[in-house]
C-alpha atoms as one frame of an Amber mdcrd trajectory, in Angstrom:
protein
   1.456  -4.169  -3.892  -2.008  -3.542  -2.464  -4.036  -0.712  -3.889  -4.651
   2.379  -1.809  -6.788   5.485  -1.946  -5.390   8.964  -1.461  -4.195   9.661
   2.076  -3.558  13.333   2.959   0.024  13.827   4.104  -1.288  15.526   7.247
  -3.034  12.295   8.276   0.194  10.770   9.557   0.299  11.615  13.243   3.915
  10.568  13.794   7.009   9.148  12.103   5.960   5.748  13.443   2.606   5.984
  11.652   4.362   6.874   8.398   6.868   4.062   8.878   4.030   1.582   9.361
   2.321   2.825   6.183   5.557   2.399   4.212   6.003  -1.030   5.778   2.614
  -2.131   4.475   3.992  -1.515   0.995   7.203  -3.475   1.649   9.474  -0.476
   2.309  11.228  -0.838   5.662  12.359   2.606   6.804  14.474   3.017   9.917
  13.602   5.613  12.552  15.873   8.307  11.116  14.534   8.038   7.579  10.913
   7.819   8.706  11.387  10.942  10.844  13.024  12.897   8.009  10.236  11.907
   5.619   7.525  12.751   8.162   9.039  16.198   8.782   9.303  16.836   5.049
   5.561  16.169   4.716   4.596  18.126   7.804   6.858  21.145   7.125   6.277
  21.058   3.337  10.014  21.029   2.729  11.908  19.106   0.055  13.729  16.041
   1.352  17.320  15.637   0.162  18.410  11.993   0.282  22.073  11.211  -0.189
  23.867   7.877  -0.183  25.441   5.246  -2.375  23.496   3.807  -5.291  21.068
   1.052  -4.390  20.299   1.994  -0.786  16.620   2.808  -1.453  16.437   6.539
  -2.201  14.415   6.285  -5.388  12.334   3.445  -4.002  11.266   5.633  -1.070
   9.786   8.208  -3.452   7.936   5.506  -5.388   6.557   3.915  -2.228   5.580
   7.252  -0.705   3.561   8.102  -3.814   1.821   4.732  -3.512   1.114   5.284
   0.194  -0.322   8.743  -0.470  -2.226   7.496  -3.524  -0.888  10.333  -5.691
   1.083  10.548  -8.960   4.854  10.107  -8.961   6.539  12.546 -11.363  10.183
  11.720 -11.960  12.871  14.018 -13.312  15.943  11.936 -14.098  18.991  14.190
 -14.051  21.956  13.844 -16.392  24.866  15.912 -17.643  23.630  18.616 -19.977
  20.079  18.722 -18.612  18.705  22.238 -19.018  15.665  24.171 -17.855  13.678
  23.631 -21.062  13.968  19.838 -20.774  12.776  19.969 -17.176  10.068  22.644
 -17.529   8.191  22.700 -20.814   8.523  22.768 -24.578   6.316  23.837 -27.450
   4.857  21.102 -29.645   6.206  22.409 -32.958   4.738  19.625 -35.167   1.216
  20.318 -33.827   1.747  24.072 -34.195   2.791  23.559 -37.800  -0.260  21.399
 -38.510  -2.490  24.068 -36.963  -0.818  26.733 -39.089  -1.326  24.748 -42.286
  -4.948  24.003 -41.397  -5.578  27.695 -40.750  -4.007  28.635 -44.076  -6.120
  26.042 -45.860  -9.218  27.465 -44.190  -8.314  30.932 -45.441  -7.492  32.504
 -42.068  -5.760  35.841 -42.692  -5.779  37.350 -39.201  -2.061  37.047 -38.424
  -2.337  38.328 -34.836  -5.100  35.875 -33.997  -3.216  33.015 -35.630  -0.063
  33.851 -33.719  -1.920  33.898 -30.400  -3.478  30.526 -31.195  -0.089  28.978
 -31.894   0.998  29.744 -28.335  -2.080  28.367 -26.649  -1.802  25.997 -23.676
  -2.902  23.047 -25.807   0.377  23.246 -27.734   2.528  23.287 -24.608   4.267
  20.035 -23.647   4.654  19.960 -19.870   7.923  18.451 -18.630   8.295  17.017
 -15.084   8.655  20.261 -13.112   5.676  21.948 -14.757   3.562  18.764 -14.469
   4.344  18.557 -10.758   3.206  22.132 -10.178   0.046  21.790 -12.263  -1.103
  18.464 -10.795  -0.400  19.170  -7.135  -3.340  20.195  -4.950  -4.052  20.368
  -1.235  -5.813  16.997  -1.151  -3.596  15.317  -3.773  -0.055  16.741  -3.750
   2.001  14.983  -6.401   5.354  13.462  -5.447   8.164  15.055  -7.457  11.318
  12.928  -7.582  14.433  14.795  -8.744  16.662  11.778  -9.181  20.486  11.930
  -9.087  20.866  15.711  -8.961  24.634  15.173  -8.682  24.666  14.147 -12.363
  23.303  17.529 -13.492  25.374  20.669 -14.054  25.819  23.496 -11.550  23.622
  25.763 -13.666  20.670  23.378 -13.473  21.173  22.977  -9.747  20.882  26.755
  -9.322  17.755  26.790 -11.484  16.180  23.999  -9.426  16.829  25.969  -6.250
  14.890  28.893  -7.721  11.912  26.673  -8.612  11.851  25.028  -5.177  11.939
  28.402  -3.437   8.479  29.568  -4.533   7.093  26.759  -6.739   6.320  29.087
  -9.619   7.296  28.914 -13.286   7.165  31.824 -15.710   6.111  31.058 -19.294
   6.612  34.240 -21.365   3.816  33.421 -23.832   1.255  32.400 -21.177   2.229
  34.002 -17.869   3.116  32.576 -14.478   2.152  29.100 -13.318   1.959  28.782
  -9.542   1.384  25.537  -7.687  -1.966  25.451  -5.908  -0.188  23.393  -3.250
   3.539  22.545  -3.124   4.279  19.013  -4.327   6.074  16.554  -2.083   9.661
  16.857  -3.311  12.396  14.247  -2.917  15.842  15.054  -4.288  18.409  12.255
  -4.451  22.173  12.202  -4.893  24.700   9.374  -5.145  27.389  11.884  -4.180
  29.417  11.565  -7.350  30.067  15.261  -6.724  29.242  17.678  -3.944  25.896
  19.450  -4.276  25.991  23.137  -3.374  25.052  24.146   0.160  22.342  26.538
  -1.072  20.242  23.657  -2.382  20.838  21.522   0.692  19.805  24.389   2.975
  16.479  24.579   1.164  15.846  20.922   2.024  15.720  18.579   4.975  18.738
  16.274   4.706  19.175  12.565   5.360  22.063  10.228   4.597  21.063   6.646
   3.795  23.466   3.942   4.909  23.510   0.373   3.695  21.189  -1.537   6.030
  22.471  -3.631   8.895  22.369  -7.407   8.422  19.038  -8.023  10.203  17.323
  -5.168   8.354  18.590  -6.366   4.996  17.325  -9.872   5.758  13.933  -8.367
   6.624  13.882  -6.340   3.379  14.686  -9.353   1.211  12.123 -11.490   3.036
   9.420  -8.868   2.471  10.198  -8.480  -1.223  10.910 -12.152  -1.976   8.914
 -14.289   0.459   9.437 -17.341  -1.761  13.159 -17.372  -0.922  14.228 -19.725
   1.875  15.345 -18.215   5.179  18.761 -19.844   4.807  19.263 -18.430   1.303
  18.224 -14.933   2.347  20.626 -14.893   5.283  23.451 -16.225   3.123  22.885
 -13.576   0.459  22.660 -10.772   3.030  25.855 -11.952   4.704  27.755 -12.321
   1.425  26.574  -8.910   0.207  27.684  -7.295   3.463  31.147  -8.850   3.034
  31.273  -7.612  -0.577  30.709  -4.086   0.734  33.822  -4.470   2.840  35.971
  -5.053  -0.251  37.501  -2.304  -2.353  35.224  -2.831  -5.353  34.648  -0.523
  -8.299  30.895  -0.678  -7.602  29.681  -1.510  -4.114  26.449  -3.539  -4.208
  23.370  -2.012  -2.620  20.082  -3.460  -1.463  18.876  -3.425  -5.065  21.696
  -5.823  -5.969  21.093  -8.129  -3.013  17.441  -8.345  -4.097  18.471  -9.069
  -7.691  20.892 -11.748  -6.524  18.274 -13.430  -4.378  15.716 -13.280  -7.181
  18.213 -14.853  -9.612  18.963 -17.660  -7.158  15.266 -18.303  -6.566  14.712
 -18.440 -10.341  17.346 -21.210 -10.483  15.607 -23.109  -7.716  18.436 -22.592
  -5.211  17.664 -23.187  -1.537  21.094 -22.126  -0.333  24.156 -20.341  -1.695
  26.947 -22.707  -2.699  30.198 -21.716  -4.490  29.131 -23.035  -7.917  25.768
 -21.267  -7.897  27.312 -18.092  -6.521  29.948 -18.055  -9.279  27.426 -18.222
 -12.123  25.087 -15.621 -10.610  27.592 -12.932  -9.608  26.418 -10.852 -12.567
  23.300 -10.039 -10.554  25.297  -8.381  -7.795  28.572  -7.252  -9.416  28.687
  -5.007 -12.472  32.383  -4.869 -13.395  34.608  -7.623 -14.798  37.439  -6.675
 -12.435  35.171  -7.023  -9.401  33.875 -10.396 -10.574  37.355 -11.790 -11.207
  38.528 -10.684  -7.784  35.541 -12.146  -5.953  35.608 -15.481  -7.811  39.122
 -16.093  -6.497  37.877 -15.851  -2.908  34.388 -17.339  -3.044  34.939 -19.611
  -0.050  35.855 -16.638   2.120  32.921 -14.656   0.757  30.380 -17.390   1.498
  31.801 -18.615   4.808  32.906 -15.272   6.170  36.328 -16.538   7.198
């Protein structure tokens, strides 16, 4: 990708201008997504992106950070994630070393030593705190809260509180307030329903799998070395796979992986033999692979 300098979010005059900037970095956003993203920047509201895995939610956050020329700070959600893992932690090994060094130096002022142990230099900033500390008016960081549906309800409620005023209270140090709200993108694969309270705090957009022509355009932009015939065959086959009742429906990420695998093998088109040995790039379950292999001719020919 080409390098870019920081571009203030306010510099985009319209959704079309933002879409063109994303396009220059090989992310093809449709009108609805470009508008939602533009409004999120302009209104300083978090953007909640929902859709099946592989449709480009995470990639949008990465590309937007590149377009703006600002840091991307990612919080990957998972079951059991708690506030401490997302906010901050104390560096106990460094605190212990400092304590031993002070003892060796003969420091006897307990109150002073205790205050030194809880100095900012011993604080390990996790993604949410880093996003607040590094975001400024001219360089707002992009905070990606990825797959919020994997986290517990308690963390979801905590995140809502942070996104409401962009402040974090650290008992030993005081309150940290963002100089300027970061650009926030929250994603969900909809493995469970996210509470309405969090969605109401955000602008919402559902990402569909791209239409055939758009998927062809995406693959061509990312893998220009692939032949036009191969790209169209992969896009068509992937679209037909999405029509099957598979355990894991392939997204754009998988169609890109499949094309890249075929290009690595020197394929110029998609024949049954090559498709059979490369299905692992697009299908991730044995049951899905076995089912598709039995009907490869239908998959490739569309009839």
